[in-house]
Amino acid sequence: MSQHDKTNKVLSRHLATRRGTAENKVREPKTGQTINTTGLTKGKEVQSVDSPAEVFIICAHGVCSFFRTPRETHTDEAVIMSTGRFQIGRDKFRLHMVTWNVATAEPPEDVTSLLYLDVQPPTDIYVIGLQEVNARPVRFISDLLMEDSWSHIFMNTLAPRGFVKVTSVRMQGLLLLMFAKQIHLPYIRNFQTTYTRTGIFGYWGNKGAVSVRFSFYGHMICFLNCHLAAHMNYALQRVDEFEYILESQEFDISDTPHVLDHKVAFCFGDLNFRIADHGLHFLRSSINSGRLHLLWDKDQLITMKKKEPFLQEFEEGALNFKPTYKFVRNSDTYDTSSPKTWLGFNGKKRKPAWTDRILWRIKPKSPPEEEEDEKALTSTDGGQNKYPIMVTQEKYVSDMSYGVSDHKPVIGTFSLELRKYFDTPLVHISPVGVWSGDQNGLLNYTIQEDFMSSTWDWIGLYKVGFKSASDYETFYWVRQGDLPEINEVIQISVNKDEIPLLGGQHVLGYYSTNMQSLVGISDTFNIMESKRAATEGLIPENINGLN
């Protein structure tokens, strides 16, 4: 029996057991604690309301449960100081971003040069935004059932380096992927995704934006991948679309309901702003001679920033790389031919442009006279002003070596300097003793802090180099009876038939079905090769790039 067949068999057996369980619980909030509810909605991953209620959800395995949840709150100064969880020093993290309009192309064989895999200090988070991913109906349906080809190549490249796909969101050709180093997974919480259509008056998703927001060690961060209206004459429409997206995208979090409510917001993608006025000859001459600064004052985004107050809050690095659009595919030559208009007539010749951009915004501090009033309404601003997150851009470049698209990818690397609001995972988990397929195993887990734990939570066994939370070898349900008390050690027996015969390096991960994330990861441990493996002549297979 293959490992996947065994996993399906284990899942079926567990589901049958679960269906016979009379009561499936989620941890109740403590007496006097404010609560709200969290569930799933179309287009958004989590939804909240302000009154206690039971909510019906679909969990990761397609089964359903009723649960009750504590209200999500952000840690303010009083809580930090009273619990002793506030970190005095600052920590630096490296963020690596890629934006690329792939023009319906299939991915190249190798994307390693896009990712700076050997940079020092190493990257902590990757955020990759793609536009115009192939979204023809048959292909789009196929991608909904299985990971699309672009997700596959990034997952296959990053997983052997210890990066796990945290989440992704797709709207037709727009795709946003987020990866994090395994050690950070328990500290990335409360993430949600959403989208906004702007094509054909908001009815079509060929243009618009997809976003993901999350808490990183307690700091609220949002990433917005955009594809705005095309063509030279629509600069004002692009600005209107961008402003509409920022105002209309909503998250079901009371303190950060919109993109601009987050401490840091990164907005990037094919923003489609062009270089106005300058003629094609002057553009070519300036690009070929490396005098790119001569073109900046006619870049539509730079020009619009001088007029639009909301754009002035965004920062962007210097455009010291060649315009990224439009190229003849598989070449470094700009395509300056005349495009066909919708009536079939030739338009003006295309001019190179910096259509692909990465912007970021730090939430402005509240004016002193407003701080006291706002502190009464939200816990965010006190932490915002006293415990800021510092963003420093280290690189803003384009990689001209890729030719599958008529756009070149743009790379931005950043240093995020912050104080951690917490550094303890919600769940501590560890194997007990020696594991092998010749004997039953044991594992311990402990809930270390109140959260939306549930009897539908499960513990996955992952081979080192796993790609996502669903990329487990097998899984085990948490205790089926009453929810454990805080700091209570729970021990689970693992049947030897559920332990991989070939063994190898593994980790255990506690998956919260309500938070939709891994909230605890064990240290790496070795499963001994079973005697049955040698008897049956099993050969180690290459898993996620690792033997």
Coordinates of C-alpha atoms in Angstrom, one line a residue:
M1 CA 0.0 0.0 0.0
S2 CA 1.4 3.4 -1.0
Q3 CA 1.9 6.2 1.6
H4 CA -0.9 8.2 0.0
D5 CA -3.3 5.2 0.1
K6 CA -2.3 4.7 3.8
T7 CA -3.0 8.4 4.5
N8 CA -6.4 8.2 2.9
K9 CA -7.2 5.0 4.9
V10 CA -6.1 6.8 8.1
L11 CA -8.2 9.8 7.2
S12 CA -11.3 7.7 6.4
R13 CA -10.9 5.9 9.7
H14 CA -10.5 9.1 11.7
L15 CA -13.5 10.7 9.9
A16 CA -15.7 7.7 10.7
T17 CA -14.6 8.1 14.4
R18 CA -15.3 11.8 14.3
R19 CA -18.8 11.4 12.9
G20 CA -19.6 9.2 15.8
T21 CA -18.4 11.7 18.4
A22 CA -21.3 13.4 20.2
E23 CA -19.6 16.7 20.9
N24 CA -16.8 18.5 19.0
K25 CA -15.6 21.5 20.9
V26 CA -13.7 24.7 20.6
R27 CA -12.1 26.3 23.6
E28 CA -14.6 28.6 25.3
P29 CA -13.3 32.1 26.2
K30 CA -12.7 32.8 29.8
T31 CA -15.4 34.4 31.9
G32 CA -15.8 38.1 31.1
Q33 CA -13.8 37.8 27.9
T34 CA -15.2 39.6 24.9
I35 CA -15.8 37.2 22.0
N36 CA -16.8 37.3 18.4
T37 CA -17.1 34.7 15.7
T38 CA -14.9 33.6 12.9
G39 CA -15.9 31.7 9.8
L40 CA -15.4 31.4 6.1
T41 CA -16.9 33.5 3.3
K42 CA -16.5 33.6 -0.4
G43 CA -13.6 35.8 -1.4
K44 CA -12.5 36.2 2.2
E45 CA -10.9 33.6 4.5
V46 CA -12.3 34.9 7.8
Q47 CA -15.3 36.9 8.8
S48 CA -16.1 38.4 12.2
V49 CA -19.1 39.9 14.0
D50 CA -19.4 41.5 17.4
S51 CA -21.7 39.1 19.2
P52 CA -21.2 35.6 20.6
A53 CA -22.5 32.9 18.3
E54 CA -22.0 29.4 17.1
V55 CA -20.6 29.2 13.5
F56 CA -20.7 26.4 11.0
I57 CA -17.5 25.9 9.1
I58 CA -15.8 23.5 6.6
C59 CA -12.4 22.4 7.9
A60 CA -9.3 21.5 5.9
H61 CA -10.4 18.0 5.3
G62 CA -13.9 18.8 4.0
V63 CA -15.8 18.0 7.3
C64 CA -17.9 20.3 9.4
S65 CA -18.0 21.5 12.9
F66 CA -19.7 24.0 15.2
F67 CA -17.3 26.1 17.3
R68 CA -17.0 29.1 19.5
T69 CA -14.2 31.5 19.4
P70 CA -12.4 34.2 21.5
R71 CA -12.3 37.6 19.9
E72 CA -9.1 38.5 18.1
T73 CA -7.3 41.3 19.8
H74 CA -3.9 43.0 19.3
T75 CA -1.5 43.1 22.1
D76 CA -1.3 46.6 23.6
E77 CA 1.3 48.0 26.0
A78 CA -0.6 47.0 29.2
V79 CA -0.9 43.4 28.1
I80 CA 2.7 43.2 27.0
M81 CA 4.1 44.5 30.2
S82 CA 1.7 42.5 32.5
T83 CA 2.5 39.2 30.8
G84 CA 6.2 39.8 30.5
R85 CA 6.1 38.8 26.8
F86 CA 7.4 42.0 25.4
Q87 CA 10.9 41.8 23.9
I88 CA 13.3 44.6 24.8
G89 CA 15.6 44.3 21.8
R90 CA 14.8 44.6 18.1
D91 CA 15.0 41.8 15.5
K92 CA 15.7 42.2 11.8
F93 CA 13.9 40.1 9.2
R94 CA 14.6 39.9 5.5
L95 CA 11.6 40.2 3.1
H96 CA 12.0 39.3 -0.6
M97 CA 9.4 40.4 -3.1
V98 CA 8.9 39.6 -6.7
T99 CA 6.3 41.0 -9.1
W100 CA 6.0 39.7 -12.6
N101 CA 3.4 39.9 -15.4
V102 CA 3.9 36.5 -17.0
A103 CA 1.7 37.1 -20.0
T104 CA 0.0 33.7 -19.8
A105 CA 3.4 32.0 -20.2
E106 CA 4.4 28.8 -18.5
P107 CA 7.2 29.2 -15.9
P108 CA 10.8 28.8 -16.9
E109 CA 12.7 25.7 -15.8
D110 CA 14.7 27.6 -13.2
V111 CA 13.6 30.5 -11.0
T112 CA 16.5 30.5 -8.6
S113 CA 18.0 33.7 -9.7
L114 CA 14.7 35.5 -8.9
L115 CA 14.9 34.4 -5.3
Y116 CA 18.5 35.2 -4.1
L117 CA 18.6 31.8 -2.3
D118 CA 22.1 32.2 -0.9
V119 CA 21.9 35.8 0.3
Q120 CA 23.2 36.7 3.7
P121 CA 21.6 37.2 6.1
P122 CA 19.1 34.7 4.7
T123 CA 15.6 35.6 3.6
D124 CA 12.7 35.1 6.1
I125 CA 9.6 35.8 4.0
Y126 CA 9.0 35.5 0.2
V127 CA 6.0 37.3 -1.3
I128 CA 5.5 36.7 -5.0
G129 CA 2.9 38.5 -7.0
L130 CA 2.1 37.4 -10.6
Q131 CA -0.2 38.9 -13.2
E132 CA -1.7 37.4 -16.3
V133 CA -1.3 33.8 -15.2
N134 CA -3.0 31.6 -17.7
A135 CA -6.7 31.7 -16.8
R136 CA -8.4 30.1 -19.8
P137 CA -11.5 28.3 -18.5
V138 CA -10.1 24.7 -18.7
R139 CA -6.8 25.7 -17.3
F140 CA -8.3 27.8 -14.5
I141 CA -10.5 24.9 -13.4
S142 CA -7.6 22.6 -13.4
D143 CA -5.6 25.0 -11.3
L144 CA -8.4 25.1 -8.8
L145 CA -8.2 21.4 -8.3
M146 CA -4.4 21.2 -8.2
E147 CA -1.6 23.7 -7.7
D148 CA -0.9 25.8 -10.8
S149 CA 2.4 25.4 -12.6
W150 CA 3.8 28.7 -11.2
S151 CA 3.0 27.7 -7.6
H152 CA 4.6 24.3 -8.2
I153 CA 7.9 25.7 -9.4
F154 CA 8.2 28.2 -6.5
M155 CA 7.2 25.5 -4.0
N156 CA 9.6 23.0 -5.5
T157 CA 12.4 25.6 -5.4
L158 CA 11.8 26.9 -1.9
A159 CA 10.8 23.8 0.0
P160 CA 14.2 22.2 0.1
R161 CA 15.5 25.4 1.6
G162 CA 13.1 25.2 4.5
F163 CA 10.4 27.5 3.2
V164 CA 6.7 26.6 3.5
K165 CA 3.9 28.1 1.5
V166 CA 1.8 29.9 4.2
T167 CA -1.0 31.0 1.9
S168 CA -2.0 31.9 -1.6
V169 CA -4.9 33.8 -3.2
R170 CA -5.9 33.8 -6.9
M171 CA -8.4 35.8 -8.9
Q172 CA -8.3 34.7 -12.6
G173 CA -4.8 35.8 -13.8
L174 CA -3.8 37.4 -10.5
L175 CA -1.8 35.1 -8.1
L176 CA -0.3 36.0 -4.8
L177 CA 2.0 33.5 -3.0
M178 CA 3.5 33.8 0.4
F179 CA 6.3 31.6 1.8
A180 CA 8.0 31.8 5.2
K181 CA 10.9 30.0 6.8
Q182 CA 9.6 27.1 8.9
I183 CA 10.8 28.6 12.2
H184 CA 8.4 31.6 11.7
L185 CA 5.2 29.6 11.0
P186 CA 3.9 29.7 14.6
Y187 CA 4.3 33.4 14.7
I188 CA 2.4 34.2 11.5
R189 CA -1.2 34.4 12.6
N190 CA -4.6 35.9 11.8
F191 CA -4.0 35.9 8.1
Q192 CA -6.8 36.6 5.6
T193 CA -7.1 36.9 1.9
T194 CA -9.5 38.9 -0.3
Y195 CA -9.8 40.3 -3.8
T196 CA -11.3 43.2 -5.7
R197 CA -12.4 43.1 -9.4
T198 CA -12.1 46.3 -11.5
G199 CA -12.4 44.8 -15.0
I200 CA -15.6 45.6 -17.0
F201 CA -17.0 47.9 -14.3
G202 CA -16.1 45.5 -11.5
Y203 CA -17.7 42.4 -13.0
W204 CA -14.6 40.8 -14.4
G205 CA -11.4 39.8 -12.6
N206 CA -8.9 40.3 -15.4
K207 CA -8.0 43.5 -13.6
G208 CA -8.0 44.4 -9.9
A209 CA -6.1 43.2 -6.9
V210 CA -5.7 40.3 -4.5
S211 CA -4.3 40.7 -1.0
V212 CA -3.1 38.8 2.1
R213 CA -2.9 40.3 5.5
F214 CA -1.4 38.7 8.7
S215 CA 0.2 39.3 12.0
F216 CA 4.0 38.8 12.1
Y217 CA 5.2 38.5 15.7
G218 CA 2.2 40.8 16.5
H219 CA 2.8 43.4 13.8
M220 CA 0.0 43.9 11.2
I221 CA 1.3 43.7 7.6
C222 CA -0.7 43.6 4.3
F223 CA 0.4 42.7 0.8
L224 CA -1.6 43.9 -2.2
N225 CA -0.9 42.5 -5.7
C226 CA -2.5 44.7 -8.4
H227 CA -3.1 44.8 -12.1
L228 CA -4.4 48.2 -13.2
A229 CA -5.9 49.5 -16.4
A230 CA -3.6 49.5 -19.4
H231 CA -2.7 52.0 -22.2
M232 CA -1.0 55.4 -22.1
N233 CA -4.1 57.6 -21.8
Y234 CA -5.6 56.0 -18.7
A235 CA -3.3 57.3 -16.0
L236 CA -6.2 58.9 -14.1
Q237 CA -8.2 55.7 -14.3
R238 CA -5.3 53.8 -12.8
V239 CA -5.1 56.2 -9.9
D240 CA -8.9 55.9 -9.4
E241 CA -8.7 52.1 -9.5
F242 CA -5.9 52.0 -7.0
E243 CA -7.7 54.3 -4.6
Y244 CA -10.9 52.3 -5.0
I245 CA -9.1 49.1 -4.2
L246 CA -7.5 50.6 -1.1
E247 CA -10.9 51.8 0.1
S248 CA -13.0 48.8 -0.8
Q249 CA -10.9 45.9 0.3
E250 CA -12.2 44.8 3.7
F251 CA -10.9 42.4 6.3
D252 CA -12.9 41.0 9.1
I253 CA -10.6 42.4 11.8
S254 CA -11.9 45.2 13.9
D255 CA -8.6 47.0 14.3
T256 CA -7.4 46.6 10.7
P257 CA -10.4 46.5 8.5
H258 CA -8.7 48.0 5.4
V259 CA -5.4 47.8 3.7
L260 CA -4.2 51.2 5.0
D261 CA -5.0 50.3 8.6
H262 CA -2.0 48.0 8.8
K263 CA 1.3 49.0 10.2
V264 CA 2.9 48.3 6.8
A265 CA 1.2 47.9 3.5
F266 CA 3.1 46.8 0.3
C267 CA 1.3 47.5 -2.9
F268 CA 2.9 46.1 -6.1
G269 CA 2.2 44.5 -9.4
D270 CA 1.6 45.6 -13.0
L271 CA 0.4 49.1 -12.2
N272 CA 0.7 50.0 -15.9
F273 CA 1.9 53.6 -15.5
R274 CA 3.7 54.8 -18.6
I275 CA 6.3 57.4 -19.6
A276 CA 4.4 60.3 -21.1
D277 CA 5.5 63.0 -23.6
H278 CA 9.0 61.8 -24.4
G279 CA 9.4 60.5 -27.9
L280 CA 10.5 57.0 -28.7
H281 CA 13.9 58.2 -30.0
F282 CA 14.6 60.1 -26.7
L283 CA 13.5 57.0 -24.7
R284 CA 15.8 54.7 -26.6
S285 CA 18.7 57.1 -26.3
S286 CA 18.2 57.6 -22.5
I287 CA 17.9 53.8 -21.9
N288 CA 20.9 52.8 -24.0
S289 CA 23.1 55.4 -22.5
G290 CA 22.0 54.6 -18.9
R291 CA 20.6 58.0 -18.3
L292 CA 17.4 56.7 -16.8
H293 CA 17.0 59.7 -14.5
L294 CA 16.1 61.8 -17.6
L295 CA 12.8 59.8 -17.9
W296 CA 11.7 60.0 -14.3
D297 CA 9.9 63.4 -14.5
K298 CA 7.6 62.0 -17.2
D299 CA 6.8 58.8 -15.4
Q300 CA 3.1 58.9 -14.8
L301 CA 3.2 57.4 -11.3
I302 CA 5.9 59.9 -10.2
T303 CA 3.9 62.7 -11.7
M304 CA 0.6 61.6 -10.1
K305 CA 2.3 61.3 -6.7
K306 CA 2.8 65.1 -6.8
K307 CA -1.0 65.6 -7.2
E308 CA -2.6 62.9 -5.2
P309 CA -2.2 63.1 -1.4
F310 CA -2.9 59.3 -0.8
L311 CA -0.1 58.4 -3.2
Q312 CA 2.3 60.7 -1.4
E313 CA 2.1 58.3 1.6
F314 CA 3.7 55.6 -0.4
E315 CA 7.4 55.2 -0.8
E316 CA 9.3 53.7 -3.8
G317 CA 12.9 53.1 -4.5
A318 CA 14.7 54.8 -7.4
L319 CA 14.0 53.5 -10.8
N320 CA 17.6 52.6 -11.5
F321 CA 16.7 49.6 -13.7
K322 CA 15.6 49.6 -17.3
P323 CA 11.9 49.9 -18.1
T324 CA 10.4 46.4 -17.8
Y325 CA 7.8 46.6 -20.6
K326 CA 7.4 45.8 -23.4
F327 CA 10.0 43.2 -24.7
V328 CA 10.0 40.9 -27.6
R329 CA 9.8 37.5 -25.9
N330 CA 13.0 35.6 -25.2
S331 CA 15.1 38.7 -25.9
D332 CA 16.4 41.9 -24.4
T333 CA 14.9 43.9 -27.3
Y334 CA 12.0 46.3 -26.7
D335 CA 8.9 45.7 -28.8
T336 CA 8.1 49.1 -30.2
S337 CA 5.7 47.9 -32.9
S338 CA 2.3 49.4 -33.3
P339 CA -0.4 47.5 -31.4
K340 CA -3.7 46.7 -33.0
T341 CA -6.6 48.7 -31.6
W342 CA -10.0 47.0 -30.9
L343 CA -11.2 48.2 -34.3
G344 CA -8.3 46.6 -36.0
F345 CA -6.4 49.8 -36.8
N346 CA -2.8 50.3 -35.7
G347 CA -2.2 52.6 -32.8
K348 CA 0.9 54.6 -31.9
K349 CA 4.1 52.8 -31.5
R350 CA 4.7 51.3 -28.1
K351 CA 7.1 53.0 -25.8
P352 CA 9.1 51.3 -23.0
A353 CA 7.7 51.9 -19.5
W354 CA 8.2 51.0 -15.9
T355 CA 4.8 49.3 -15.6
D356 CA 5.9 46.9 -12.9
R357 CA 6.4 48.5 -9.5
I358 CA 6.8 47.9 -5.7
L359 CA 5.5 50.5 -3.3
W360 CA 5.2 50.5 0.5
R361 CA 3.6 52.6 3.1
I362 CA 4.2 52.9 6.9
K363 CA 1.0 53.8 8.7
P364 CA 1.4 57.5 9.7
K365 CA 1.5 58.3 13.4
S366 CA -1.7 59.9 14.8
P367 CA -1.5 63.6 15.5
P368 CA -0.9 64.2 19.3
E369 CA -4.4 65.7 19.8
E370 CA -6.0 62.6 18.3
E371 CA -4.0 59.9 20.1
E372 CA -5.9 60.0 23.4
D373 CA -9.3 59.7 21.6
E374 CA -8.1 56.8 19.4
K375 CA -6.5 54.9 22.2
A376 CA -10.0 54.6 23.7
L377 CA -11.2 53.0 20.5
T378 CA -8.4 50.7 19.5
S379 CA -5.4 49.0 21.0
T380 CA -3.4 49.4 17.8
D381 CA -2.2 53.0 17.8
G382 CA -0.4 52.8 21.2
G383 CA 1.7 50.0 19.9
Q384 CA 2.0 51.6 16.5
N385 CA 3.6 54.7 17.9
K386 CA 5.6 53.2 20.7
Y387 CA 6.7 50.0 19.0
P388 CA 7.1 50.8 15.3
I389 CA 8.2 48.6 12.6
M390 CA 11.1 50.0 10.5
V391 CA 11.3 49.2 6.8
T392 CA 14.5 49.6 4.8
Q393 CA 14.6 48.8 1.1
E394 CA 17.9 47.1 0.2
K395 CA 17.4 46.3 -3.5
Y396 CA 15.0 47.4 -6.2
V397 CA 16.0 45.8 -9.5
S398 CA 14.8 43.9 -12.5
D399 CA 16.1 40.6 -13.8
M400 CA 16.6 40.9 -17.5
S401 CA 17.6 37.2 -17.9
Y402 CA 14.0 36.0 -18.1
G403 CA 12.3 36.1 -21.5
V404 CA 9.2 33.9 -21.3
S405 CA 7.0 37.1 -21.0
D406 CA 7.0 40.5 -22.6
H407 CA 7.5 41.9 -19.1
K408 CA 10.7 41.5 -17.0
P409 CA 10.3 40.5 -13.3
V410 CA 11.0 43.2 -10.7
I411 CA 12.6 42.3 -7.3
G412 CA 12.5 44.2 -4.1
T413 CA 14.3 43.2 -1.0
F414 CA 13.6 44.8 2.4
S415 CA 14.8 44.7 6.0
L416 CA 12.1 44.7 8.6
E417 CA 13.2 45.8 12.0
L418 CA 10.8 45.3 14.8
R419 CA 10.2 44.3 18.4
K420 CA 8.4 41.0 18.8
Y421 CA 5.2 41.2 20.8
F422 CA 5.6 37.5 21.5
D423 CA 8.0 34.7 20.9
T424 CA 6.2 31.6 22.3
P425 CA 4.2 29.4 20.0
L426 CA 0.6 28.7 20.9
V427 CA 1.2 25.0 21.1
H428 CA 4.4 23.1 22.1
I429 CA 4.7 19.7 20.5
S430 CA 7.3 17.0 20.6
P431 CA 7.8 13.3 19.9
V432 CA 8.4 11.0 22.8
G433 CA 11.2 8.4 22.6
V434 CA 12.3 6.6 19.4
W435 CA 9.9 6.4 16.4
S436 CA 10.0 3.6 13.8
G437 CA 7.4 1.7 11.8
D438 CA 8.2 -1.4 14.0
Q439 CA 6.5 0.0 17.1
N440 CA 3.8 2.4 18.2
G441 CA 5.0 5.9 18.9
L442 CA 4.1 8.7 21.3
L443 CA 3.8 12.4 21.0
N444 CA 3.1 15.2 23.6
Y445 CA 1.5 18.5 23.0
T446 CA 0.7 21.4 25.3
I447 CA -1.6 24.4 24.7
Q448 CA 0.5 27.3 26.0
E449 CA -1.9 30.2 25.5
D450 CA -5.7 30.6 24.9
F451 CA -6.6 30.5 21.3
M452 CA -9.3 29.1 19.0
S453 CA -8.3 25.6 19.7
S454 CA -10.8 22.8 18.6
T455 CA -11.2 19.1 18.8
W456 CA -11.1 19.3 15.0
D457 CA -7.4 20.4 15.2
W458 CA -4.9 17.9 14.0
I459 CA -1.2 17.2 14.2
G460 CA 0.6 16.5 11.0
L461 CA 3.7 14.5 10.5
Y462 CA 5.9 16.3 7.9
K463 CA 9.0 15.2 6.2
V464 CA 11.7 17.9 6.4
G465 CA 11.3 20.0 3.2
F466 CA 7.5 19.9 3.2
K467 CA 5.8 22.5 1.0
S468 CA 2.7 23.5 2.8
A469 CA 0.5 22.6 5.8
S470 CA -1.4 20.0 3.6
D471 CA 1.8 18.3 2.5
Y472 CA 1.9 15.9 5.4
E473 CA 2.9 12.2 5.5
T474 CA 0.0 11.4 7.8
F475 CA -1.9 13.2 10.6
Y476 CA -3.4 12.5 14.0
W477 CA -6.4 14.1 15.6
V478 CA -5.9 15.9 18.8
R479 CA -7.6 14.7 22.0
Q480 CA -11.3 14.0 21.2
G481 CA -12.7 14.6 24.7
D482 CA -12.6 17.9 26.6
L483 CA -10.3 20.6 25.4
P484 CA -7.1 20.6 27.5
E485 CA -6.3 23.2 30.1
I486 CA -3.5 25.6 29.5
N487 CA -0.1 24.0 30.1
E488 CA -1.7 20.5 30.5
V489 CA 0.5 17.9 28.8
I490 CA -1.5 15.7 26.4
Q491 CA -0.1 12.5 25.1
I492 CA -1.2 10.8 21.9
S493 CA -0.4 7.2 20.9
V494 CA 0.5 6.8 17.3
N495 CA -0.1 3.5 15.6
K496 CA 3.0 2.0 14.0
D497 CA 1.1 1.5 10.7
E498 CA 0.9 5.3 10.5
I499 CA 4.6 5.8 10.8
P500 CA 6.6 5.9 7.5
L501 CA 8.5 2.7 7.1
L502 CA 11.5 4.4 5.5
G503 CA 11.9 6.9 8.3
G504 CA 14.0 10.0 7.8
Q505 CA 14.1 13.5 9.2
H506 CA 10.6 14.8 10.2
V507 CA 8.8 17.4 12.2
L508 CA 5.4 17.5 13.9
G509 CA 3.1 20.4 13.3
Y510 CA -0.1 21.4 15.2
Y511 CA -2.7 22.7 12.7
S512 CA -5.5 24.9 13.9
T513 CA -8.6 24.4 11.7
N514 CA -10.0 27.7 12.9
M515 CA -6.9 29.8 12.4
Q516 CA -6.1 27.8 9.3
S517 CA -2.4 27.7 10.1
L518 CA 0.3 25.7 11.9
V519 CA 0.5 27.2 15.4
G520 CA 3.2 24.9 16.7
I521 CA 6.2 23.1 15.1
S522 CA 8.4 20.5 16.8
D523 CA 12.1 20.3 16.6
T524 CA 13.4 18.1 13.8
F525 CA 13.6 14.4 14.8
N526 CA 14.7 11.2 13.1
I527 CA 12.4 8.3 12.4
M528 CA 14.3 5.1 12.3
E529 CA 14.0 2.9 9.2
S530 CA 11.7 0.0 9.8
K531 CA 12.9 -3.6 9.6
R532 CA 9.9 -4.1 7.3
A533 CA 11.3 -1.6 4.9
A534 CA 14.3 -3.8 4.3
T535 CA 12.2 -6.9 4.2
E536 CA 9.9 -5.4 1.6
G537 CA 12.8 -3.9 -0.4
L538 CA 11.5 -0.4 -0.2
I539 CA 13.8 2.3 -1.7
P540 CA 14.0 5.9 -0.3
E541 CA 12.3 8.3 -2.6
N542 CA 13.2 11.9 -3.3
I543 CA 10.7 14.0 -1.4
N544 CA 10.5 17.7 -2.1
G545 CA 14.1 17.8 -3.4
L546 CA 15.5 15.9 -0.3
N547 CA 16.3 12.2 0.1

